[in-house]
Amino acid sequence: MRKPILIANWKMNGSLHSNQALLVRMLAKLRPFRKAVDIAICPPFPYLFQVRDLLGYTGIALGAQNASSAVSGAHTGEVSATMLEEMGCRYVLVGHSERRASYYESDTDVAARFRQVVSAGMTPVLCVGETLEEREQNETLAVIERQLRAVIDTTGISSLAGSIVAYEPVWAIGTGKTASPGQVAETHRGIRGFLENCQRGAGDSTRIVYGGSVKAVNAAELFQSEEVDGGLIGGASLQAEEFSAIGSALTGAKPDGSSDSFPPESSGLAIPDS
Ligand code: 13P
């Protein structure tokens, strides 16, 4: 049985002040889901320390949005996987389409970053997905298999099976366009079949989450297929109500609306595990 996971990708958003306000509201609202679902928050690098402190002992994990393909040394602007692990990160996004498209991260580069995350003892969240043009040319699975193959060739199928795969169609990210539940289920099934062909059991054990304009209004239908093990949430993870409603859709539990003001937004306190 694969445990569902909900991952917040804050991208390049936030400030010390807004992060605190958001997390205090979010932690209270997420309380009902914490046992049924794994939850991770991936803030920008400068806020890892702050978010780690606010998460405290809530059981909600810290994640990062990328890691260097190098171990250490003269790589100005990069952050190594061991640094992230030292900061308390448990998950690291790898190969997000915004990194692939805007910062020219190739499949090989992504695979090298994936390897560093695994070596540092964290769980990579490998983002894969096709552009609109590729989908229209029926190349969706071929593109995703190429992206998966690069990682398998570098670290092996066992490492990939122990990680999380995030299916994020490029055309659905930040656009308000969502893949239909049928398209999501079909693509996840294709990914699972590919992994299973690489190694028996790998398809069954790998958590595959969907990302791309997931919101409170569409979460339940996107998560209805048993192929979907959770979500990687961008814009909607910047609003406590939206994010917790997505958690509710994933688990069937109701968000905790009664705890809006606990702890007070000004307190800076993490909410202890109950
Ligand atoms: P949106 O939810 O804003 O479309 O972003 C999805 C995403 O890129 C998560 O990594």
CSV table of C-alpha atoms and ligand atoms in Angstrom, one decimal:
chain,number,residue,atom,x,y,z
A,1,MET,CA,0.0,0.0,0.0
A,2,ARG,CA,1.5,3.3,-1.1
A,3,LYS,CA,1.1,6.2,1.4
A,4,PRO,CA,-0.2,9.3,-0.3
A,5,ILE,CA,1.9,12.4,-0.3
A,6,LEU,CA,1.2,16.1,-0.7
A,7,ILE,CA,4.1,18.4,-1.6
A,8,ALA,CA,4.1,22.2,-1.6
A,9,ASN,CA,6.4,23.8,-4.1
A,10,TRP,CA,6.5,27.4,-3.2
A,11,LYS,CA,8.7,28.2,-6.2
A,12,MET,CA,10.3,31.7,-5.9
A,13,ASN,CA,7.6,33.1,-3.6
A,14,GLY,CA,7.5,34.3,0.1
A,15,SER,CA,9.2,36.5,2.7
A,16,LEU,CA,10.0,35.9,6.3
A,17,HIS,CA,6.8,37.6,7.3
A,18,SER,CA,4.5,35.9,4.8
A,19,ASN,CA,6.0,32.5,5.3
A,20,GLN,CA,5.3,32.6,9.0
A,21,ALA,CA,1.7,33.8,8.6
A,22,LEU,CA,1.1,31.1,5.9
A,23,LEU,CA,2.6,28.3,7.9
A,24,VAL,CA,0.9,29.1,11.1
A,25,ARG,CA,-2.5,28.9,9.4
A,26,MET,CA,-1.5,25.9,7.3
A,27,LEU,CA,-0.2,23.8,10.1
A,28,ALA,CA,-3.4,24.2,12.1
A,29,LYS,CA,-5.5,23.3,9.1
A,30,LEU,CA,-3.4,20.3,8.1
A,31,ARG,CA,-3.6,18.8,11.5
A,32,PRO,CA,-6.3,16.3,10.6
A,33,PHE,CA,-4.3,14.8,7.7
A,34,ARG,CA,-0.9,14.5,9.2
A,35,LYS,CA,-1.1,10.8,9.9
A,36,ALA,CA,-3.0,9.7,6.7
A,37,VAL,CA,-0.7,11.5,4.3
A,38,ASP,CA,2.9,12.5,4.1
A,39,ILE,CA,3.2,16.3,3.7
A,40,ALA,CA,6.3,18.2,2.6
A,41,ILE,CA,6.9,21.9,2.2
A,42,CYS,CA,9.6,23.1,-0.3
A,43,PRO,CA,10.4,26.8,0.3
A,44,PRO,CA,13.1,28.8,-1.5
A,45,PHE,CA,16.6,28.0,-0.2
A,46,PRO,CA,17.0,31.1,2.0
A,47,TYR,CA,13.9,30.2,4.0
A,48,LEU,CA,14.8,26.5,4.7
A,49,PHE,CA,16.0,27.4,8.2
A,50,GLN,CA,12.9,29.4,9.1
A,51,VAL,CA,10.5,26.8,7.7
A,52,ARG,CA,12.4,24.0,9.5
A,53,ASP,CA,12.0,25.8,12.8
A,54,LEU,CA,8.3,26.5,12.2
A,55,LEU,CA,7.6,22.8,11.2
A,56,GLY,CA,9.2,21.7,14.4
A,57,TYR,CA,7.8,18.4,15.5
A,58,THR,CA,4.7,18.5,13.5
A,59,GLY,CA,5.7,15.5,11.4
A,60,ILE,CA,5.5,17.7,8.2
A,61,ALA,CA,8.7,17.4,6.3
A,62,LEU,CA,11.0,20.0,4.8
A,63,GLY,CA,12.0,19.8,1.2
A,64,ALA,CA,14.1,21.8,-1.3
A,65,GLN,CA,13.5,22.8,-4.9
A,66,ASN,CA,16.7,21.6,-6.4
A,67,ALA,CA,20.2,20.3,-5.6
A,68,SER,CA,23.6,20.6,-7.3
A,69,SER,CA,24.9,17.8,-9.5
A,70,ALA,CA,28.3,18.4,-7.8
A,71,VAL,CA,29.5,17.4,-4.4
A,72,SER,CA,31.2,20.6,-3.5
A,73,GLY,CA,33.7,23.2,-4.8
A,74,ALA,CA,33.7,26.0,-7.3
A,75,HIS,CA,30.1,26.1,-8.3
A,76,THR,CA,28.9,29.6,-7.6
A,77,GLY,CA,25.2,29.8,-6.9
A,78,GLU,CA,24.7,26.1,-6.4
A,79,VAL,CA,23.6,24.3,-3.3
A,80,SER,CA,24.8,20.8,-2.5
A,81,ALA,CA,22.6,17.9,-1.5
A,82,THR,CA,24.7,17.3,1.7
A,83,MET,CA,24.0,21.0,2.7
A,84,LEU,CA,20.3,20.4,2.2
A,85,GLU,CA,20.4,17.2,4.2
A,86,GLU,CA,22.3,19.0,7.0
A,87,MET,CA,19.5,21.6,7.0
A,88,GLY,CA,16.9,18.9,7.7
A,89,CYS,CA,15.5,18.4,4.2
A,90,ARG,CA,14.0,15.0,3.5
A,91,TYR,CA,12.8,15.6,0.0
A,92,VAL,CA,14.3,17.4,-3.0
A,93,LEU,CA,12.6,18.3,-6.3
A,94,VAL,CA,14.7,17.3,-9.2
A,95,GLY,CA,14.2,18.1,-12.9
A,96,HIS,CA,11.2,20.5,-12.5
A,97,SER,CA,10.1,21.6,-16.0
A,98,GLU,CA,10.9,25.2,-15.1
A,99,ARG,CA,14.5,24.1,-14.4
A,100,ARG,CA,14.6,22.0,-17.6
A,101,ALA,CA,13.2,24.8,-19.8
A,102,SER,CA,14.5,28.1,-18.3
A,103,TYR,CA,17.9,26.8,-16.9
A,104,TYR,CA,18.7,24.3,-19.5
A,105,GLU,CA,18.9,21.3,-17.2
A,106,SER,CA,19.3,18.3,-19.5
A,107,ASP,CA,18.2,14.7,-18.8
A,108,THR,CA,21.9,13.9,-18.0
A,109,ASP,CA,22.2,16.9,-15.6
A,110,VAL,CA,18.9,16.0,-13.9
A,111,ALA,CA,20.1,12.4,-13.4
A,112,ALA,CA,23.4,13.7,-11.8
A,113,ARG,CA,21.4,15.9,-9.4
A,114,PHE,CA,19.1,12.9,-8.6
A,115,ARG,CA,22.2,10.8,-7.8
A,116,GLN,CA,23.5,13.5,-5.4
A,117,VAL,CA,20.2,13.6,-3.6
A,118,VAL,CA,20.1,9.8,-3.2
A,119,SER,CA,23.8,9.8,-2.0
A,120,ALA,CA,23.0,12.3,0.7
A,121,GLY,CA,20.2,10.1,2.0
A,122,MET,CA,17.2,12.1,0.9
A,123,THR,CA,14.2,11.2,-1.3
A,124,PRO,CA,14.3,12.8,-4.8
A,125,VAL,CA,11.0,13.9,-6.3
A,126,LEU,CA,11.7,13.4,-10.0
A,127,CYS,CA,9.6,15.7,-12.2
A,128,VAL,CA,8.7,14.5,-15.6
A,129,GLY,CA,6.2,15.6,-18.2
A,130,GLU,CA,5.6,16.6,-21.8
A,131,THR,CA,5.0,19.9,-23.6
A,132,LEU,CA,1.7,20.6,-25.4
A,133,GLU,CA,3.4,20.0,-28.7
A,134,GLU,CA,4.7,16.7,-27.6
A,135,ARG,CA,1.3,15.6,-26.3
A,136,GLU,CA,-0.3,16.6,-29.6
A,137,GLN,CA,2.2,14.5,-31.4
A,138,ASN,CA,1.4,11.5,-29.2
A,139,GLU,CA,4.9,11.6,-27.7
A,140,THR,CA,3.8,11.9,-24.0
A,141,LEU,CA,5.0,8.5,-22.8
A,142,ALA,CA,8.1,8.5,-25.1
A,143,VAL,CA,9.3,11.8,-23.6
A,144,ILE,CA,8.6,10.6,-20.0
A,145,GLU,CA,10.4,7.3,-20.6
A,146,ARG,CA,13.4,9.2,-21.9
A,147,GLN,CA,13.4,11.3,-18.8
A,148,LEU,CA,13.1,8.2,-16.5
A,149,ARG,CA,15.6,6.2,-18.5
A,150,ALA,CA,18.3,8.9,-17.9
A,151,VAL,CA,17.9,8.5,-14.2
A,152,ILE,CA,17.8,4.7,-14.3
A,153,ASP,CA,21.0,4.6,-16.4
A,154,THR,CA,22.7,6.7,-13.8
A,155,THR,CA,21.5,5.4,-10.5
A,156,GLY,CA,19.6,2.2,-11.3
A,157,ILE,CA,16.0,1.3,-11.1
A,158,SER,CA,16.0,0.5,-7.4
A,159,SER,CA,16.9,4.1,-6.6
A,160,LEU,CA,14.1,5.4,-8.8
A,161,ALA,CA,11.6,3.0,-7.3
A,162,GLY,CA,12.5,4.3,-3.8
A,163,SER,CA,11.9,7.9,-5.0
A,164,ILE,CA,8.8,9.8,-6.0
A,165,VAL,CA,7.9,10.5,-9.6
A,166,ALA,CA,5.9,13.7,-10.2
A,167,TYR,CA,4.0,13.8,-13.5
A,168,GLU,CA,3.7,17.4,-14.4
A,169,PRO,CA,2.5,18.1,-17.9
A,170,VAL,CA,4.3,21.3,-18.9
A,171,TRP,CA,1.2,22.8,-20.5
A,172,ALA,CA,-0.7,22.5,-17.2
A,173,ILE,CA,1.8,24.2,-14.9
A,174,GLY,CA,0.7,27.6,-13.7
A,175,THR,CA,-1.7,28.0,-16.7
A,176,GLY,CA,-5.0,27.1,-15.1
A,177,LYS,CA,-5.3,24.2,-17.6
A,178,THR,CA,-5.4,20.9,-15.9
A,179,ALA,CA,-5.0,17.5,-17.5
A,180,SER,CA,-8.3,15.6,-17.3
A,181,PRO,CA,-8.6,12.8,-14.7
A,182,GLY,CA,-8.5,10.3,-17.6
A,183,GLN,CA,-5.3,11.8,-19.0
A,184,VAL,CA,-3.7,11.7,-15.6
A,185,ALA,CA,-4.7,8.2,-14.8
A,186,GLU,CA,-3.6,7.0,-18.2
A,187,THR,CA,-0.2,8.6,-18.0
A,188,HIS,CA,0.4,7.4,-14.4
A,189,ARG,CA,-0.5,3.9,-15.6
A,190,GLY,CA,2.0,4.2,-18.4
A,191,ILE,CA,4.8,5.3,-16.1
A,192,ARG,CA,4.0,2.4,-13.7
A,193,GLY,CA,4.0,0.0,-16.5
A,194,PHE,CA,7.4,1.3,-17.7
A,195,LEU,CA,8.9,1.0,-14.2
A,196,GLU,CA,7.4,-2.5,-13.8
A,197,ASN,CA,9.0,-3.6,-17.1
A,198,CYS,CA,12.4,-2.3,-15.8
A,199,GLN,CA,12.1,-4.3,-12.5
A,200,ARG,CA,9.3,-6.4,-11.1
A,201,GLY,CA,7.7,-4.7,-8.2
A,202,ALA,CA,9.1,-1.2,-9.2
A,203,GLY,CA,5.8,-0.1,-10.7
A,204,ASP,CA,3.8,-1.1,-7.6
A,205,SER,CA,6.2,0.4,-5.0
A,206,THR,CA,6.8,3.8,-6.6
A,207,ARG,CA,4.7,6.8,-5.6
A,208,ILE,CA,3.6,8.8,-8.6
A,209,VAL,CA,2.0,12.2,-7.9
A,210,TYR,CA,0.3,14.6,-10.2
A,211,GLY,CA,1.2,18.4,-10.5
A,212,GLY,CA,-0.3,21.1,-12.7
A,213,SER,CA,-2.9,23.6,-11.6
A,214,VAL,CA,-4.2,21.4,-8.8
A,215,LYS,CA,-6.7,23.4,-6.8
A,216,ALA,CA,-9.4,22.8,-4.2
A,217,VAL,CA,-12.1,22.7,-6.9
A,218,ASN,CA,-10.4,20.0,-9.1
A,219,ALA,CA,-8.4,18.0,-6.5
A,220,ALA,CA,-11.0,15.3,-5.7
A,221,GLU,CA,-11.5,14.3,-9.4
A,222,LEU,CA,-7.7,14.4,-10.1
A,223,PHE,CA,-7.0,12.2,-7.1
A,224,GLN,CA,-9.9,9.7,-7.7
A,225,SER,CA,-7.8,7.2,-9.6
A,226,GLU,CA,-5.8,4.7,-7.5
A,227,GLU,CA,-2.9,5.4,-9.9
A,228,VAL,CA,-2.5,8.9,-8.3
A,229,ASP,CA,-0.6,8.8,-5.0
A,230,GLY,CA,-0.8,12.5,-4.3
A,231,GLY,CA,0.0,15.9,-5.6
A,232,LEU,CA,2.8,18.4,-6.2
A,233,ILE,CA,1.2,21.8,-5.7
A,234,GLY,CA,2.5,25.1,-6.9
A,235,GLY,CA,0.2,28.2,-6.7
A,236,ALA,CA,-2.4,26.6,-4.4
A,237,SER,CA,0.2,25.8,-1.8
A,238,LEU,CA,0.6,29.5,-1.1
A,239,GLN,CA,-2.8,29.6,0.4
A,240,ALA,CA,-3.5,27.7,3.6
A,241,GLU,CA,-7.2,27.1,2.8
A,242,GLU,CA,-6.6,25.9,-0.7
A,243,PHE,CA,-3.7,23.6,0.3
A,244,SER,CA,-5.6,22.1,3.2
A,245,ALA,CA,-8.7,21.6,1.0
A,246,ILE,CA,-6.5,19.7,-1.4
A,247,GLY,CA,-5.3,17.5,1.5
A,248,SER,CA,-8.9,16.9,2.4
A,249,ALA,CA,-9.6,15.8,-1.2
A,250,LEU,CA,-6.7,13.4,-1.0
A,251,THR,CA,-7.6,11.8,2.3
A,252,GLY,CA,-11.3,12.3,2.6
A,253,ALA,CA,-10.8,14.0,6.0
A,254,LYS,CA,-12.2,17.4,6.7
A,255,PRO,CA,-9.7,20.3,7.2
A,256,ASP,CA,-9.6,21.7,10.7
A,257,GLY,CA,-11.5,24.9,10.4
A,258,SER,CA,-11.7,25.5,14.1
A,259,SER,CA,-8.1,26.2,14.6
A,260,ASP,CA,-7.6,29.3,12.5
A,261,SER,CA,-6.2,31.2,15.4
A,262,PHE,CA,-4.1,28.6,17.0
A,263,PRO,CA,-1.3,29.3,17.6
A,264,PRO,CA,-1.7,33.0,17.2
A,265,GLU,CA,-0.1,34.2,14.0
A,266,SER,CA,2.3,36.4,15.9
A,267,SER,CA,3.6,33.7,18.2
A,268,GLY,CA,6.1,31.9,15.8
A,269,LEU,CA,5.4,28.7,17.6
A,270,ALA,CA,5.4,25.4,15.9
A,271,ILE,CA,2.4,23.2,16.7
A,272,PRO,CA,3.5,20.1,18.6
A,273,ASP,CA,2.5,16.7,17.5
A,274,SER,CA,-0.5,15.5,19.4
B,1,13P,P1,0.9,25.0,-10.3
B,1,13P,O1,0.2,24.2,-9.3
B,1,13P,O2,1.0,26.5,-9.9
B,1,13P,O3,0.3,24.8,-11.7
B,1,13P,O4,2.4,24.5,-10.3
B,1,13P,C1,2.6,23.1,-10.4
B,1,13P,C2,4.0,22.9,-10.2
B,1,13P,O5,4.9,23.2,-11.0
B,1,13P,C3,4.4,22.2,-9.0
B,1,13P,O6,5.8,21.9,-9.0
